[in-house]
Amino acid sequence: MAVDTGVEVEKRKKRKPNVFDVARVAGVSQTTVSFVLNGSTTPRISDATTKRVLAAVEQLGYRRNTLARSLAHGKTMTVGMVLSSLDDDFHGVILRTCQERLDEQGYQLLYVQAASGSAREALMVQFLLEHRVDAVICFAHEYSTYIVPEWLSGMRDEGVPGVMIDSTRFASMIDSVGSDDIDGMYKAMKHLYDLGHRRIALVSDNWQPDLVPDRISGYDLAIERLGIDYNVQVGSDRRMNDIEKSAEMARLLDGPEPPTAFVTYNDYTFEYFLMNYAGTRFRVPEDVSLVGYGNLYLSRFAKLTSVGQRPEEIGRVAAECVLARLKNPDRPLRKVEIETELVVRSSTAPPRPVS
Amino acid sequence: MAVDTGVEVEKRKKRKPNVFDVARVAGVSQTTVSFVLNGSTTPRISDATTKRVLAAVEQLGYRRNTLARSLAHGKTMTVGMVLSSLDDDFHGVILRTCQERLDEQGYQLLYVQAASGSAREALMVQFLLEHRVDAVICFAHEYSTYIVPEWLSGMRDEGVPGVMIDSTRFASMIDSVGSDDIDGMYKAMKHLYDLGHRRIALVSDNWQPDLVPDRISGYDLAIERLGIDYNVQVGSDRRMNDIEKSAEMARLLDGPEPPTAFVTYNDYTFEYFLMNYAGTRFRVPEDVSLVGYGNLYLSRFAKLTSVGQRPEEIGRVAAECVLARLKNPDRPLRKVEIETELVVRSSTAPPRPVS
DNA sequence: ATGAAAGCGCTAACAC
DNA sequence: GTGTTAGCGCTTTCAT
């Protein structure tokens, strides 16, 4: 490596200082600088030398170049994460706990954003891979079906570990961590059953036949296990938006044999109902009980009983999976289903006695 | 960190293909491959060659190494962004629009997370700088005061452009884009004034004397400009949490000369009041009008009149700033204040006639 | 149109 | 404990 002798001065102004410069100023070799900077213990560097190097670093305003560093030793110590939505606390909590765990091992989470299932999502995974992240974490989503397998196999080919969050649909291809949603929905149903409800309707969705399928089959399972003779699902037969679902809920409540409670696969499905029917046409929980899903902000604000998915656990376990596979790429595939917890608030009460 | 030497041969097999491999398979030189991959036009590559190269790329499953690429030509085409909160739609919208604009110029947004004002925030800026992002975007925050200047000067020294979002407090040091909050608060006051309110109290905060200072001085300004003879600020003299603020609001409403309306510097300040007082002890807007700030999710759900900050504009303009400075590092400092918009919903109405 | 070769900044094996 | 040096994968003059 030829150190410019003549142009040196000119270049000095723009070029950022590198290990070599530090070495020269400190009067040591590159290697020594590198060892000091990386706290290498193998060849123990004398305190005096260390001090001189550090001083040179300070003086020059040297900042190490991660690009070169990673290029050289083949590891970036970063984990890429493709984020779809940044709008809710669910994702926020997962991110935080995931990051915390990764931090402990010196890994840094790097996010990029892309709507789930969009072409951009696949692009962003490419991007992360090109940046040689050591692993990729991705949120599964209803729309993912089409696109996921494509980049999933891409990652496999390159030996980059990945974990899928929030769904275990791809658990046969990749480490996955999600919630035990069948049980979660069962808990919701059991809670209402125990309060005395026997006509519990589900606010569902047919947007994707396999959207949050566990939550929906949890409903059927509960019906069966609890020996209930009432199975009404709003929005499972045709595509409906939340406004239409609310109207249908109201229609049901005004009809014969009305449900005394609703469960849903997502807190926000109730949003419109809460905004425009609850408290005016129907009182909650006097006229109808409501159990949401997700324990998201809305359920806290609206004091909704809801099934919590424990995002803090999801994030932590996802990090754990990544770390474990990074350590041992050949470990068997892992599929984790975090147990949910029912958070009881004031949207549930015993049903009104039949009038 | 000792890399096992014996396994070297094993590893060899896993080595990812590089330009050189591609070149060999395609029967051309490295250079040619590089030109093809970068769509170079200077030396026009023949279609036949291009095709062969692409075929080789496909066959080998070659993926370019951004690390090496960036190292070589000194640009990463990434913009780093330090995110504090991922929990609300405000940030989400900014991110999306900012990304969209950056995309157009081929820049990619890279996020890292750190609580505002935390030691980690400074660390993350270092991290981004070490990764040689071409620019940094950061959210200002009440706590930032202490830490910001430190890494701000660090960036300046290295010639890495940055823009501060959501505050213009550091506008003398860095391109900044925020909202015109003085005017925003004035709009809120004017709206209430026009409805007939003359006793409007502010729910404030003394946590940091310069926290969202514009919104607070906007209140004083409005009082003066509108010739109002009532200036009551909850929580401006001592530190209070939202629960205490709600209690204080209730106390005020029950007292003599009660305010007929409240304005605040943040929608969520009203959260507790809405959950526990509104609709029970006080009706909104019959007994009291409420104007929030931020037009955040809460205000939409609770049908709160609120001052919107137009995050989509903030994000776009932030990207614009970065792009402009990237193009011309010497352009004069820019300070943009996005005009707010009052979103009227059903939490505001004329005050009750004095009883 | 294509190829040879000099870096970019850093790590780490190997010699001293 | 310190220095030498060969890569890491790619870009990019400068010849050819």
XYZ file of C-alpha atoms (C1' of nucleotides) in Angstrom:
742
model
C 0.000 0.000 0.000
C 1.625 3.151 -1.171
C 1.239 6.010 1.188
C 1.142 9.126 -0.883
C 4.116 11.200 -0.094
C 3.723 14.162 -2.347
C 0.010 14.526 -2.578
C -0.236 13.739 1.074
C -0.879 17.275 2.114
C -3.586 17.923 -0.462
C -5.449 14.779 0.275
C -5.171 15.327 3.967
C -7.969 17.779 3.868
C -10.661 15.524 2.514
C -9.614 12.023 3.288
C -10.779 10.654 6.570
C -8.033 9.312 8.757
C -7.571 5.572 8.706
C -5.757 3.031 10.818
C -2.634 3.786 8.936
C -2.704 7.439 9.854
C -3.368 6.564 13.433
C -0.459 4.166 13.373
C 1.852 6.796 11.977
C 0.841 9.405 14.516
C 1.098 6.928 17.343
C 4.373 5.658 15.990
C 3.228 2.065 15.835
C 2.067 -0.318 13.165
C -1.353 -0.797 11.693
C -1.711 -4.110 13.409
C -1.110 -2.654 16.779
C -3.729 -0.056 16.158
C -6.149 -2.714 15.045
C -5.455 -4.779 18.125
C -5.948 -1.847 20.410
C -9.150 -0.846 18.685
C -10.572 -4.319 18.917
C -9.423 -4.917 22.437
C -7.553 -7.930 21.247
C -6.138 -9.958 24.066
C -4.107 -12.488 22.149
C -1.065 -10.293 21.859
C -1.380 -8.192 24.937
C -0.648 -4.594 24.048
C 1.264 -2.546 26.556
C -0.607 0.149 28.377
C 1.742 2.785 27.111
C 1.155 1.784 23.511
C -2.549 1.578 24.034
C -2.565 5.041 25.440
C -0.592 6.450 22.569
C -2.878 4.847 20.035
C -5.966 6.136 21.749
C -4.468 9.581 21.854
C -3.776 9.450 18.143
C -7.318 8.320 17.508
C -8.618 11.228 19.484
C -6.295 13.711 17.875
C -7.103 12.645 14.360
C -10.796 12.258 14.955
C -10.457 8.792 13.629
C -13.625 6.784 13.204
C -13.412 3.192 12.173
C -14.934 2.144 8.921
C -17.371 -0.636 9.499
C -17.565 -1.294 5.799
C -13.940 -2.260 5.566
C -14.061 -4.004 8.863
C -16.981 -6.191 7.911
C -15.557 -6.817 4.508
C -12.363 -8.027 6.046
C -13.663 -10.437 8.581
C -16.878 -11.414 6.903
C -19.291 -10.475 9.600
C -21.343 -7.355 9.973
C -22.793 -8.009 13.395
C -26.069 -6.666 12.185
C -29.454 -8.260 11.882
C -31.803 -6.909 9.295
C -35.449 -6.464 9.969
C -38.177 -5.718 7.495
C -40.870 -3.622 9.042
C -44.273 -3.196 7.556
C -46.155 -1.138 9.995
C -44.644 1.250 12.449
C -47.957 2.526 13.534
C -48.752 0.371 16.479
C -47.383 -0.511 19.828
C -47.384 -4.204 19.046
C -44.510 -3.858 16.628
C -42.845 -1.260 18.760
C -42.616 -3.564 21.737
C -41.342 -6.471 19.685
C -38.637 -4.284 18.235
C -37.532 -3.051 21.575
C -37.237 -6.390 23.275
C -35.680 -7.987 20.248
C -33.091 -5.276 20.079
C -32.345 -5.540 23.761
C -31.572 -9.215 23.552
C -29.502 -8.819 20.414
C -27.559 -6.013 21.998
C -26.286 -8.326 24.660
C -24.426 -10.267 22.022
C -23.222 -7.206 20.216
C -25.631 -7.414 17.341
C -27.329 -4.376 15.995
C -30.795 -4.362 14.511
C -31.123 -2.566 11.218
C -34.570 -1.787 9.932
C -35.931 -1.163 6.534
C -39.509 -0.534 5.735
C -41.766 -2.244 3.253
C -45.426 -3.041 3.197
C -45.985 -6.704 3.836
C -46.374 -8.652 0.684
C -45.329 -5.772 -1.502
C -42.753 -6.155 -4.193
C -40.691 -3.835 -2.103
C -40.570 -6.351 0.690
C -38.703 -8.803 -1.459
C -36.502 -5.953 -2.638
C -35.678 -4.972 0.896
C -34.678 -8.483 1.798
C -32.341 -8.382 -1.186
C -31.052 -5.082 0.034
C -30.324 -6.464 3.464
C -28.660 -9.492 1.989
C -26.494 -7.316 -0.234
C -25.516 -5.442 2.861
C -24.460 -8.772 4.275
C -26.534 -8.645 7.423
C -25.822 -11.738 9.452
C -29.497 -12.603 9.753
C -32.924 -11.382 8.777
C -36.057 -11.057 10.837
C -39.316 -10.538 9.091
C -42.924 -10.124 10.039
C -45.328 -12.514 8.476
C -48.536 -11.099 7.246
C -51.640 -12.205 5.511
C -50.371 -11.028 2.162
C -47.001 -12.630 2.551
C -48.065 -15.908 1.088
C -47.190 -14.976 -2.409
C -43.861 -13.427 -1.950
C -42.273 -14.932 1.103
C -41.195 -18.305 -0.247
C -39.193 -16.592 -2.950
C -36.769 -14.714 -0.772
C -36.949 -17.329 1.896
C -35.215 -19.787 -0.369
C -32.834 -17.034 -1.396
C -31.733 -16.723 2.180
C -31.433 -20.423 2.632
C -29.148 -20.679 -0.378
C -26.834 -18.127 1.074
C -26.837 -19.529 4.536
C -28.279 -16.423 6.089
C -30.451 -17.388 9.012
C -33.840 -15.825 9.364
C -36.789 -15.851 11.648
C -40.373 -15.149 10.888
C -42.332 -13.236 13.450
C -46.018 -13.204 14.195
C -46.901 -16.286 12.281
C -45.941 -19.897 12.164
C -47.270 -20.423 8.683
C -43.811 -20.878 7.260
C -42.572 -22.847 10.205
C -41.539 -25.706 7.972
C -39.059 -23.482 6.170
C -37.812 -21.065 8.781
C -37.605 -20.539 12.517
C -40.884 -18.984 13.518
C -42.284 -17.346 16.549
C -45.892 -16.414 16.939
C -48.672 -16.580 19.476
C -50.682 -19.570 20.479
C -53.731 -18.063 18.890
C -55.971 -21.094 19.017
C -55.597 -21.111 22.737
C -55.815 -17.328 22.803
C -59.191 -17.334 21.197
C -60.237 -20.184 23.409
C -59.375 -18.094 26.429
C -61.568 -15.300 25.136
C -64.443 -17.687 24.637
C -63.967 -19.407 27.960
C -63.987 -16.072 29.726
C -67.322 -15.172 28.178
C -68.679 -18.645 28.758
C -67.797 -18.445 32.400
C -69.614 -15.151 32.643
C -72.685 -16.932 31.363
C -72.630 -16.101 27.675
C -73.972 -18.763 25.334
C -74.471 -16.764 22.172
C -71.085 -15.436 21.200
C -70.529 -14.196 17.674
C -67.175 -13.883 15.955
C -66.215 -10.886 13.912
C -64.108 -12.561 11.288
C -62.603 -11.857 7.914
C -62.491 -13.627 4.623
C -59.973 -11.323 3.045
C -57.512 -14.134 3.075
C -58.693 -17.618 3.759
C -55.639 -18.193 5.889
C -55.515 -14.858 7.593
C -54.994 -15.327 11.273
C -56.537 -18.740 10.760
C -55.725 -19.928 14.244
C -57.795 -17.275 15.869
C -60.746 -18.282 13.790
C -60.359 -21.982 14.305
C -59.913 -21.223 17.979
C -63.455 -19.941 17.868
C -64.775 -23.127 16.338
C -62.788 -25.201 18.743
C -64.155 -23.342 21.723
C -67.692 -23.681 20.458
C -67.168 -27.383 20.284
C -65.293 -27.851 23.513
C -67.711 -25.733 25.494
C -70.673 -27.414 23.914
C -72.165 -24.199 22.646
C -74.956 -24.355 20.120
C -74.403 -21.011 18.431
C -71.883 -20.263 15.741
C -72.277 -16.937 14.021
C -69.445 -15.313 12.144
C -69.641 -11.803 10.811
C -67.625 -11.323 7.675
C -66.416 -14.850 7.209
C -68.415 -15.485 4.081
C -67.784 -12.334 2.150
C -65.355 -9.463 2.152
C -66.475 -6.647 4.427
C -64.775 -3.572 5.745
C -65.013 -2.554 9.370
C -67.898 -0.225 8.726
C -69.919 -2.982 7.163
C -68.975 -5.322 9.942
C -70.211 -2.830 12.514
C -73.500 -2.490 10.707
C -73.804 -6.244 10.618
C -73.062 -6.433 14.334
C -75.809 -3.932 14.987
C -78.214 -5.781 12.752
C -77.483 -8.975 14.615
C -78.002 -7.316 17.973
C -81.345 -5.953 16.866
C -82.441 -9.260 15.396
C -83.900 -12.367 16.939
C -81.678 -14.492 19.115
C -79.064 -11.751 19.298
C -75.555 -12.559 20.391
C -74.789 -11.418 23.905
C -71.105 -11.000 23.133
C -68.640 -10.577 20.298
C -65.110 -11.788 19.956
C -62.808 -10.740 17.157
C -59.405 -11.516 15.722
C -58.176 -7.942 16.155
C -59.008 -5.108 18.517
C -59.294 -2.639 15.712
C -62.121 -4.524 14.101
C -64.210 -3.041 16.881
C -63.012 0.485 16.275
C -65.899 1.617 14.176
C -68.449 -0.133 16.343
C -67.033 1.539 19.419
C -66.995 4.929 17.749
C -70.466 4.833 16.351
C -72.629 2.318 18.137
C -71.235 1.747 21.577
C -72.579 4.058 24.205
C -75.362 5.253 21.942
C -77.331 2.389 20.456
C -75.732 -0.306 22.560
C -74.128 -0.121 25.937
C -70.965 -2.072 26.609
C -70.991 -4.305 28.566
C -74.616 -4.000 29.682
C -76.123 -4.776 26.304
C -73.234 -6.598 24.748
C -69.849 -7.840 25.853
C -66.803 -7.390 23.677
C -63.491 -9.224 23.685
C -60.788 -7.892 21.429
C -57.548 -9.451 20.308
C -54.076 -8.075 20.608
C -54.348 -5.963 23.722
C -53.427 -3.050 21.515
C -53.704 0.613 22.284
C -57.354 0.765 21.367
C -58.287 -1.891 23.885
C -56.491 -0.047 26.618
C -58.088 3.243 25.824
C -61.528 1.801 25.274
C -61.142 -0.455 28.323
C -61.724 -3.493 26.219
C -61.135 -6.961 27.499
C -58.611 -8.357 25.071
C -56.317 -11.276 24.406
C -52.742 -10.085 24.785
C -50.068 -11.574 22.579
C -47.167 -10.593 24.773
C -45.096 -8.880 22.136
C -42.235 -8.446 24.571
C -41.878 -12.224 24.644
C -42.186 -12.504 20.907
C -39.376 -10.038 20.381
C -37.137 -11.645 22.915
C -37.672 -15.147 21.611
C -37.133 -14.016 18.036
C -33.770 -12.618 19.054
C -33.035 -15.842 20.875
C -33.760 -17.840 17.737
C -31.480 -15.710 15.639
C -28.683 -15.904 18.146
C -29.005 -19.647 18.511
C -28.945 -20.258 14.798
C -26.063 -17.895 14.314
C -24.169 -20.002 16.790
C -25.252 -23.277 15.285
C -26.616 -23.063 11.745
C -27.540 -26.721 11.746
C -29.814 -26.826 14.742
C -33.266 -28.178 14.049
C -35.989 -25.810 12.927
C -37.742 -24.113 15.754
C -41.371 -23.134 16.029
C -42.373 -21.193 19.090
C -45.888 -20.322 20.065
C -46.005 -17.825 22.854
C -48.863 -18.293 25.247
C -51.336 -15.433 25.233
C -52.851 -13.800 28.251
C -56.379 -12.610 28.663
C -56.519 -9.047 29.910
C -59.855 -8.442 31.501
C -61.179 -4.914 31.423
C -64.638 -3.493 31.550
C -66.102 -4.520 28.230
C -67.209 -7.892 29.511
C -69.912 -8.718 32.040
C -72.569 -11.359 32.457
C -75.253 -11.191 29.790
C -78.526 -9.505 30.553
C -81.142 -11.933 31.795
C -83.580 -12.684 28.964
C -86.359 -10.196 29.012
C -11.670 -13.981 17.700
C -9.778 -16.870 16.200
C -11.159 -18.231 12.979
C -10.381 -21.909 12.711
C -7.868 -22.558 10.022
C -8.516 -26.236 9.608
C -12.085 -25.644 8.595
C -10.828 -23.258 5.947
C -11.264 -25.775 3.196
C -14.767 -26.482 4.328
C -15.572 -22.829 4.274
C -14.151 -22.490 0.825
C -17.070 -24.402 -0.496
C -19.503 -22.000 1.007
C -17.762 -18.928 -0.305
C -20.165 -16.739 -2.082
C -19.458 -16.116 -5.728
C -17.891 -12.785 -6.532
C -17.391 -10.703 -9.645
C -14.371 -12.693 -10.438
C -16.285 -15.949 -10.507
C -18.935 -14.382 -12.644
C -16.281 -13.083 -14.989
C -14.720 -16.511 -15.315
C -18.018 -18.236 -16.016
C -19.018 -15.579 -18.492
C -15.596 -15.647 -20.047
C -14.986 -11.951 -19.583
C -13.017 -9.771 -17.235
C -13.960 -8.429 -13.842
C -14.260 -4.990 -15.277
C -16.785 -6.011 -17.815
C -18.902 -7.669 -15.193
C -18.764 -4.574 -13.076
C -19.788 -2.408 -16.010
C -22.688 -4.635 -16.836
C -23.846 -4.784 -13.238
C -23.763 -1.049 -12.858
C -25.348 -0.314 -16.184
C -22.306 1.698 -17.079
C -22.703 3.573 -20.321
C -19.253 4.962 -20.768
C -17.850 1.881 -22.348
C -20.918 0.493 -24.034
C -21.052 -3.226 -23.430
C -22.317 -5.352 -26.258
C -25.646 -7.014 -25.842
C -24.147 -10.408 -26.274
C -21.647 -9.846 -23.499
C -24.276 -8.381 -21.252
C -26.423 -11.416 -21.769
C -23.620 -13.780 -20.977
C -22.734 -11.926 -17.819
C -26.303 -11.891 -16.631
C -26.575 -15.581 -17.330
C -23.482 -16.238 -15.268
C -24.884 -14.127 -12.456
C -28.056 -16.138 -12.518
C -26.270 -19.440 -12.704
C -23.951 -18.699 -9.830
C -26.568 -17.051 -7.694
C -24.264 -14.113 -7.472
C -25.260 -11.303 -5.189
C -23.239 -8.154 -5.105
C -21.528 -7.164 -1.926
C -22.554 -3.708 -0.970
C -19.832 -3.552 1.628
C -17.087 -3.835 -0.923
C -18.945 -1.703 -3.363
C -19.400 1.130 -0.924
C -15.884 0.797 0.311
C -14.587 1.134 -3.194
C -16.483 4.136 -4.356
C -16.963 5.850 -1.037
C -20.704 6.122 -1.047
C -23.259 3.907 0.584
C -26.402 5.441 -0.821
C -28.021 5.050 2.535
C -29.417 7.579 4.929
C -29.456 6.679 8.571
C -32.349 7.514 10.788
C -32.509 7.337 14.527
C -35.968 6.425 15.689
C -37.170 6.891 19.204
C -40.732 5.904 19.156
C -42.271 3.504 16.734
C -45.547 3.478 18.522
C -47.466 6.153 16.787
C -48.728 7.029 13.396
C -46.999 10.389 13.409
C -43.590 8.838 13.055
C -44.897 6.166 10.766
C -46.166 8.677 8.244
C -42.971 10.712 8.329
C -40.928 7.623 7.706
C -43.012 6.556 4.785
C -43.003 9.858 2.945
C -39.354 10.453 3.682
C -38.466 7.067 2.321
C -40.554 7.597 -0.765
C -38.767 10.769 -1.691
C -35.346 9.319 -0.970
C -36.169 6.285 -3.049
C -36.526 8.426 -6.098
C -32.873 9.288 -5.891
C -31.802 5.782 -5.099
C -31.183 6.350 -1.425
C -32.258 3.839 1.139
C -33.358 4.703 4.639
C -31.781 2.659 7.382
C -33.273 2.832 10.851
C -31.878 2.208 14.223
C -33.736 2.642 17.424
C -32.820 4.618 20.498
C -34.816 6.497 23.034
C -34.467 10.211 22.495
C -31.830 11.731 24.674
C -30.524 8.379 25.815
C -26.862 7.572 25.748
C -27.819 5.019 23.160
C -28.935 7.749 20.822
C -25.461 9.168 20.602
C -24.148 5.642 20.240
C -26.473 4.955 17.370
C -25.375 8.062 15.550
C -21.819 6.810 15.929
C -22.933 3.477 14.648
C -24.495 5.024 11.581
C -21.453 7.130 10.966
C -19.197 4.094 11.257
C -21.395 2.463 8.706
C -20.703 5.430 6.518
C -24.277 6.401 5.846
C -24.303 9.357 3.513
C -26.539 11.368 5.812
C -28.366 11.171 9.095
C -31.896 12.133 9.969
C -32.864 12.438 13.560
C -35.920 13.298 15.546
C -35.547 16.097 17.995
C -37.075 15.610 21.338
C -37.414 17.353 24.614
C -34.554 15.414 26.126
C -32.267 15.933 23.202
C -30.841 19.157 24.497
C -28.066 17.540 26.401
C -26.840 15.070 23.947
C -27.571 16.406 20.521
C -24.873 19.036 20.213
C -22.220 16.427 20.869
C -22.863 14.198 17.908
C -24.055 17.076 15.850
C -20.595 18.552 15.804
C -19.221 15.090 15.182
C -21.206 14.927 11.998
C -20.180 18.356 10.942
C -16.516 17.487 11.349
C -16.905 14.557 9.057
C -18.949 16.318 6.490
C -21.946 14.084 6.910
C -25.084 16.072 6.327
C -27.965 15.707 8.711
C -31.440 16.972 9.261
C -33.349 17.343 12.442
C -37.010 16.511 12.354
C -39.848 17.740 14.505
C -38.053 20.658 16.012
C -36.235 23.721 14.910
C -34.398 24.156 18.160
C -31.087 23.306 16.581
C -31.815 25.181 13.406
C -28.665 27.221 13.801
C -26.535 24.119 13.559
C -28.389 21.800 11.244
C -31.086 21.761 8.597
C -34.335 21.461 10.459
C -37.897 20.784 9.626
C -40.722 21.080 12.069
C -44.215 22.463 12.302
C -45.246 26.035 12.652
C -46.468 25.364 16.137
C -46.993 28.920 17.232
C -49.436 29.331 14.438
C -50.801 25.850 15.083
C -51.741 26.691 18.608
C -53.081 29.997 17.470
C -55.381 28.193 15.089
C -56.687 26.080 17.922
C -57.358 29.163 20.025
C -58.907 31.085 17.181
C -61.259 28.206 16.457
C -62.465 28.182 20.047
C -62.635 31.960 20.152
C -64.788 32.013 17.070
C -67.113 29.523 18.708
C -67.510 31.987 21.533
C -65.076 30.684 24.117
C -63.369 33.244 26.289
C -62.032 31.094 29.070
C -59.652 28.638 27.473
C -57.150 26.800 29.628
C -53.945 25.214 28.413
C -52.810 21.801 29.517
C -49.101 22.352 29.516
C -45.946 20.740 30.822
C -42.950 21.923 32.732
C -40.942 18.765 32.295
C -38.575 20.692 30.118
C -38.787 24.414 29.993
C -38.222 24.289 26.275
C -40.417 21.335 25.519
C -42.597 22.095 22.590
C -42.114 25.706 23.559
C -43.764 27.076 20.457
C -47.051 25.454 21.222
C -47.045 27.033 24.613
C -46.025 30.458 23.473
C -48.627 30.106 20.770
C -51.149 30.012 23.572
C -49.870 33.206 25.123
C -49.711 34.860 21.756
C -53.297 33.947 20.994
C -54.471 35.208 24.358
C -52.852 38.503 23.565
C -53.882 38.800 19.953
C -57.467 37.838 20.662
C -57.645 40.153 23.626
C -58.644 37.415 26.042
C -58.476 38.078 29.738
C -57.954 34.538 30.969
C -54.698 32.671 31.077
C -54.736 29.414 32.985
C -52.132 26.740 32.432
C -52.385 23.313 33.965
C -49.035 21.789 34.680
C -46.847 24.664 33.646
C -45.609 25.444 37.120
C -44.798 22.003 38.385
C -44.226 18.553 37.014
C -47.461 16.578 36.701
C -48.311 13.334 35.012
C -51.408 12.959 32.873
C -53.457 11.587 35.723
C -52.698 14.589 37.869
C -53.389 16.877 34.973
C -56.790 15.296 34.474
C -57.610 15.754 38.126
C -56.560 19.351 37.880
C -58.714 19.836 34.804
C -61.678 18.425 36.697
C -60.956 20.637 39.691
C -60.851 23.659 37.462
C -64.117 22.720 35.798
C -65.794 22.344 39.166
C -64.389 25.579 40.465
C -65.432 29.191 40.062
C -64.974 30.799 36.674
C -64.349 27.430 35.058
C -62.720 27.242 31.659
C -65.134 26.423 28.890
C -62.472 24.755 26.809
C -59.027 23.183 27.001
C -56.230 23.163 24.508
C -53.108 21.065 24.877
C -49.739 20.517 23.294
C -50.416 16.844 22.614
C -53.522 14.775 22.003
C -52.456 12.158 24.463
C -52.445 14.576 27.333
C -56.199 14.240 27.174
C -56.137 10.470 27.210
C -56.745 10.020 30.874
C -59.338 12.758 31.008
C -61.216 11.174 28.136
C -61.055 7.755 29.708
C -62.136 8.733 33.154
C -63.965 12.032 33.162
C -65.409 12.620 29.752
C -68.878 11.239 29.266
C -69.327 10.682 32.966
C -68.573 13.773 34.990
C -68.254 16.105 32.030
C -69.751 15.886 28.620
C -67.683 16.825 25.591
C -68.405 19.208 23.983
C -71.540 20.205 25.901
C -69.783 20.937 29.170
C -66.320 21.527 27.883
C -64.643 21.781 24.485
C -61.331 20.092 23.816
C -58.730 20.781 21.168
C -55.855 18.356 20.907
C -52.561 18.648 19.120
C -51.061 16.298 16.608
C -54.137 14.843 14.977
C -52.924 11.506 16.216
C -54.814 8.271 16.421
C -56.439 9.165 19.706
C -57.980 12.294 18.292
C -59.433 10.387 15.414
C -60.902 7.681 17.566
C -62.180 10.049 20.215
C -63.399 12.453 17.557
C -61.291 15.205 18.967
C -60.750 18.460 17.184
C -56.988 18.635 16.807
C -54.179 20.555 15.201
C -52.616 18.385 12.542
C -48.889 18.640 11.894
C -48.958 17.113 8.465
C -46.309 14.494 9.008
C -46.416 13.539 5.354
C -45.057 16.972 4.517
C -42.476 16.818 7.252
C -41.126 13.552 5.938
C -41.033 14.703 2.384
C -39.317 17.980 3.176
C -36.790 16.253 5.390
C -35.858 14.027 2.488
C -35.684 17.070 0.283
C -33.260 18.747 2.657
C -31.006 15.737 2.765
C -31.003 15.390 -0.973
C -30.278 19.056 -1.521
C -27.386 19.089 0.891
C -26.008 15.894 -0.504
C -25.922 17.621 -3.844
C -24.487 20.827 -2.497
C -22.863 20.584 0.921
C -22.296 24.306 1.069
C -25.807 25.516 0.643
C -27.090 27.787 3.380
C -28.728 26.277 6.424
C -32.381 25.591 5.987
C -35.144 25.854 8.525
C -38.572 24.780 7.405
C -41.733 25.190 9.392
C -44.609 23.260 7.911
C -47.957 24.915 8.271
C -50.376 23.008 10.455
C -53.996 22.370 9.722
C -56.857 22.399 12.173
C -58.975 19.293 11.932
C -62.373 20.005 13.351
C -64.246 17.105 14.858
C -66.917 16.868 17.485
C -65.103 17.836 20.646
C -65.637 21.514 20.103
C -68.864 23.495 20.245
C -69.995 26.869 21.510
C -69.765 27.190 25.265
C -72.857 26.733 27.379
C -74.603 29.998 28.106
C -73.778 31.073 31.628
C -76.294 29.571 34.007
C -15.282 -3.066 -26.185
C -12.298 -5.229 -22.916
C -8.508 -6.201 -19.598
C -4.785 -5.232 -15.950
C -4.042 -3.352 -11.860
C -4.182 0.045 -8.210
C -6.567 1.131 -4.445
C -10.790 1.582 -0.632
C -9.764 0.548 5.038
C -9.413 -3.120 7.792
C -8.307 -7.938 9.883
C -5.453 -11.667 11.131
C -2.058 -15.230 10.132
C 2.703 -15.353 10.416
C 7.202 -13.842 11.217
C 10.379 -11.333 14.136
C 4.703 -7.032 21.772
C 5.108 -5.354 17.138
C 5.576 -5.329 12.146
C 4.609 -7.526 7.299
C 1.547 -8.795 4.309
C -2.076 -11.110 2.002
C -6.560 -10.913 1.317
C -12.008 -9.243 1.630
C -15.035 -7.841 -3.189
C -15.590 -4.153 -5.868
C -14.755 0.278 -8.715
C -12.297 2.672 -11.933
C -8.561 4.842 -14.434
C -5.592 3.744 -18.144
C -4.004 0.963 -21.665
C -5.072 -2.085 -25.432
